[in-house]
Amino acid sequence: MPQALTKLIAPLFSLIALLALLTVSVVALPFVLLFAVAVGGWFWWKTRKMRRQLQEALAAAQAGGVERDGEPAAATGGQVIDGECVRERGPQEYLPRQP
């Protein structure tokens, strides 16, 4: 008899636990969403000045006014090679090594 009673009570307790978890999740989800929206809004508000500066810099770069070390980009005459480092050896690098 105890085994039959266990087989009857176990699914009942499982169903009660499932309903309790569902109830908690339905109540907790709005609070989690509210917290996420509040944190996202705070972050958006705190970064508004930085985003404005970034937009202004992007607009200046697209207009051709990009500066490097205080000089306009066209005046520097440098060569930009993306993702590479070009190194020329000086005469001191060809000297034999000292033991």
PDB file of C-alpha atoms in Angstrom:
ATOM      1  CA  MET A   1       0.000   0.000   0.000  1.00  0.00           C
ATOM      2  CA  PRO A   2       2.715   2.577   0.767  1.00  0.00           C
ATOM      3  CA  GLN A   3       4.135   2.167  -2.717  1.00  0.00           C
ATOM      4  CA  ALA A   4       0.763   2.882  -4.341  1.00  0.00           C
ATOM      5  CA  LEU A   5       0.326   5.933  -2.127  1.00  0.00           C
ATOM      6  CA  THR A   6       3.795   7.190  -3.151  1.00  0.00           C
ATOM      7  CA  LYS A   7       2.944   6.760  -6.825  1.00  0.00           C
ATOM      8  CA  LEU A   8      -0.179   8.838  -6.274  1.00  0.00           C
ATOM      9  CA  ILE A   9       1.361  11.617  -4.163  1.00  0.00           C
ATOM     10  CA  ALA A  10       4.592  12.154  -6.142  1.00  0.00           C
ATOM     11  CA  PRO A  11       2.920  13.520  -9.311  1.00  0.00           C
ATOM     12  CA  LEU A  12       0.657  15.684  -7.140  1.00  0.00           C
ATOM     13  CA  PHE A  13       3.628  17.278  -5.374  1.00  0.00           C
ATOM     14  CA  SER A  14       5.383  17.709  -8.737  1.00  0.00           C
ATOM     15  CA  LEU A  15       2.352  19.531 -10.117  1.00  0.00           C
ATOM     16  CA  ILE A  16       2.169  21.769  -7.039  1.00  0.00           C
ATOM     17  CA  ALA A  17       5.870  22.600  -7.339  1.00  0.00           C
ATOM     18  CA  LEU A  18       5.492  23.371 -11.054  1.00  0.00           C
ATOM     19  CA  LEU A  19       2.536  25.683 -10.386  1.00  0.00           C
ATOM     20  CA  ALA A  20       4.450  27.434  -7.594  1.00  0.00           C
ATOM     21  CA  LEU A  21       7.452  28.026  -9.873  1.00  0.00           C
ATOM     22  CA  LEU A  22       5.197  29.295 -12.651  1.00  0.00           C
ATOM     23  CA  THR A  23       3.506  31.714 -10.255  1.00  0.00           C
ATOM     24  CA  VAL A  24       6.836  33.028  -8.988  1.00  0.00           C
ATOM     25  CA  SER A  25       8.149  33.486 -12.522  1.00  0.00           C
ATOM     26  CA  VAL A  26       5.010  35.362 -13.612  1.00  0.00           C
ATOM     27  CA  VAL A  27       5.359  37.703 -10.633  1.00  0.00           C
ATOM     28  CA  ALA A  28       9.152  38.099 -10.923  1.00  0.00           C
ATOM     29  CA  LEU A  29       9.333  38.666 -14.700  1.00  0.00           C
ATOM     30  CA  PRO A  30       7.791  42.174 -14.674  1.00  0.00           C
ATOM     31  CA  PHE A  31      10.181  43.267 -11.938  1.00  0.00           C
ATOM     32  CA  VAL A  32      13.177  41.925 -13.855  1.00  0.00           C
ATOM     33  CA  LEU A  33      12.012  43.689 -17.022  1.00  0.00           C
ATOM     34  CA  LEU A  34      11.404  46.927 -15.106  1.00  0.00           C
ATOM     35  CA  PHE A  35      14.900  46.732 -13.623  1.00  0.00           C
ATOM     36  CA  ALA A  36      16.443  46.087 -17.066  1.00  0.00           C
ATOM     37  CA  VAL A  37      14.602  49.054 -18.593  1.00  0.00           C
ATOM     38  CA  ALA A  38      15.649  51.292 -15.686  1.00  0.00           C
ATOM     39  CA  VAL A  39      19.326  50.304 -15.993  1.00  0.00           C
ATOM     40  CA  GLY A  40      19.217  50.690 -19.780  1.00  0.00           C
ATOM     41  CA  GLY A  41      17.615  54.131 -19.468  1.00  0.00           C
ATOM     42  CA  TRP A  42      20.174  55.241 -16.913  1.00  0.00           C
ATOM     43  CA  PHE A  43      23.037  54.046 -19.150  1.00  0.00           C
ATOM     44  CA  TRP A  44      21.520  55.794 -22.177  1.00  0.00           C
ATOM     45  CA  TRP A  45      21.153  59.028 -20.187  1.00  0.00           C
ATOM     46  CA  LYS A  46      24.713  58.913 -18.838  1.00  0.00           C
ATOM     47  CA  THR A  47      26.277  58.320 -22.274  1.00  0.00           C
ATOM     48  CA  ARG A  48      24.350  60.982 -24.209  1.00  0.00           C
ATOM     49  CA  LYS A  49      27.230  63.500 -24.187  1.00  0.00           C
ATOM     50  CA  MET A  50      29.698  60.888 -25.400  1.00  0.00           C
ATOM     51  CA  ARG A  51      27.324  59.814 -28.198  1.00  0.00           C
ATOM     52  CA  ARG A  52      26.893  63.442 -29.275  1.00  0.00           C
ATOM     53  CA  GLN A  53      30.679  63.941 -29.411  1.00  0.00           C
ATOM     54  CA  LEU A  54      31.048  60.732 -31.405  1.00  0.00           C
ATOM     55  CA  GLN A  55      28.445  61.886 -33.934  1.00  0.00           C
ATOM     56  CA  GLU A  56      30.186  65.256 -34.293  1.00  0.00           C
ATOM     57  CA  ALA A  57      33.573  63.576 -34.811  1.00  0.00           C
ATOM     58  CA  LEU A  58      32.089  61.250 -37.398  1.00  0.00           C
ATOM     59  CA  ALA A  59      30.521  64.167 -39.256  1.00  0.00           C
ATOM     60  CA  ALA A  60      33.857  66.031 -39.201  1.00  0.00           C
ATOM     61  CA  ALA A  61      35.695  62.949 -40.476  1.00  0.00           C
ATOM     62  CA  GLN A  62      33.238  62.517 -43.325  1.00  0.00           C
ATOM     63  CA  ALA A  63      33.674  66.178 -44.245  1.00  0.00           C
ATOM     64  CA  GLY A  64      37.443  65.645 -44.580  1.00  0.00           C
ATOM     65  CA  GLY A  65      38.505  67.632 -41.555  1.00  0.00           C
ATOM     66  CA  VAL A  66      40.204  64.792 -39.704  1.00  0.00           C
ATOM     67  CA  GLU A  67      43.201  66.059 -37.797  1.00  0.00           C
ATOM     68  CA  ARG A  68      46.288  64.323 -36.508  1.00  0.00           C
ATOM     69  CA  ASP A  69      48.511  66.025 -33.954  1.00  0.00           C
ATOM     70  CA  GLY A  70      46.711  69.304 -34.534  1.00  0.00           C
ATOM     71  CA  GLU A  71      47.316  69.385 -38.298  1.00  0.00           C
ATOM     72  CA  PRO A  72      44.794  68.640 -41.035  1.00  0.00           C
ATOM     73  CA  ALA A  73      45.064  65.117 -42.398  1.00  0.00           C
ATOM     74  CA  ALA A  74      46.047  66.277 -45.901  1.00  0.00           C
ATOM     75  CA  ALA A  75      49.005  68.283 -44.539  1.00  0.00           C
ATOM     76  CA  THR A  76      50.684  65.363 -42.755  1.00  0.00           C
ATOM     77  CA  GLY A  77      51.548  63.531 -45.977  1.00  0.00           C
ATOM     78  CA  GLY A  78      51.813  60.234 -44.124  1.00  0.00           C
ATOM     79  CA  GLN A  79      50.866  56.854 -45.476  1.00  0.00           C
ATOM     80  CA  VAL A  80      48.286  54.778 -43.649  1.00  0.00           C
ATOM     81  CA  ILE A  81      48.562  51.020 -44.008  1.00  0.00           C
ATOM     82  CA  ASP A  82      45.721  49.331 -42.150  1.00  0.00           C
ATOM     83  CA  GLY A  83      46.698  46.373 -40.046  1.00  0.00           C
ATOM     84  CA  GLU A  84      50.389  46.385 -40.900  1.00  0.00           C
ATOM     85  CA  CYS A  85      53.514  47.691 -39.269  1.00  0.00           C
ATOM     86  CA  VAL A  86      56.343  48.739 -41.557  1.00  0.00           C
ATOM     87  CA  ARG A  87      59.708  48.963 -39.843  1.00  0.00           C
ATOM     88  CA  GLU A  88      62.876  50.089 -41.555  1.00  0.00           C
ATOM     89  CA  ARG A  89      66.143  48.961 -40.078  1.00  0.00           C
ATOM     90  CA  GLY A  90      68.694  51.539 -39.159  1.00  0.00           C
ATOM     91  CA  PRO A  91      72.449  51.103 -39.566  1.00  0.00           C
ATOM     92  CA  GLN A  92      72.919  50.242 -35.866  1.00  0.00           C
ATOM     93  CA  GLU A  93      70.804  47.104 -36.305  1.00  0.00           C
ATOM     94  CA  TYR A  94      73.241  45.644 -38.857  1.00  0.00           C
ATOM     95  CA  LEU A  95      76.213  45.760 -36.513  1.00  0.00           C
ATOM     96  CA  PRO A  96      77.485  42.389 -35.261  1.00  0.00           C
ATOM     97  CA  ARG A  97      76.343  41.373 -31.814  1.00  0.00           C
ATOM     98  CA  GLN A  98      78.725  41.563 -28.887  1.00  0.00           C
ATOM     99  CA  PRO A  99      79.405  38.223 -27.166  1.00  0.00           C
TER     100      PRO A  99
END
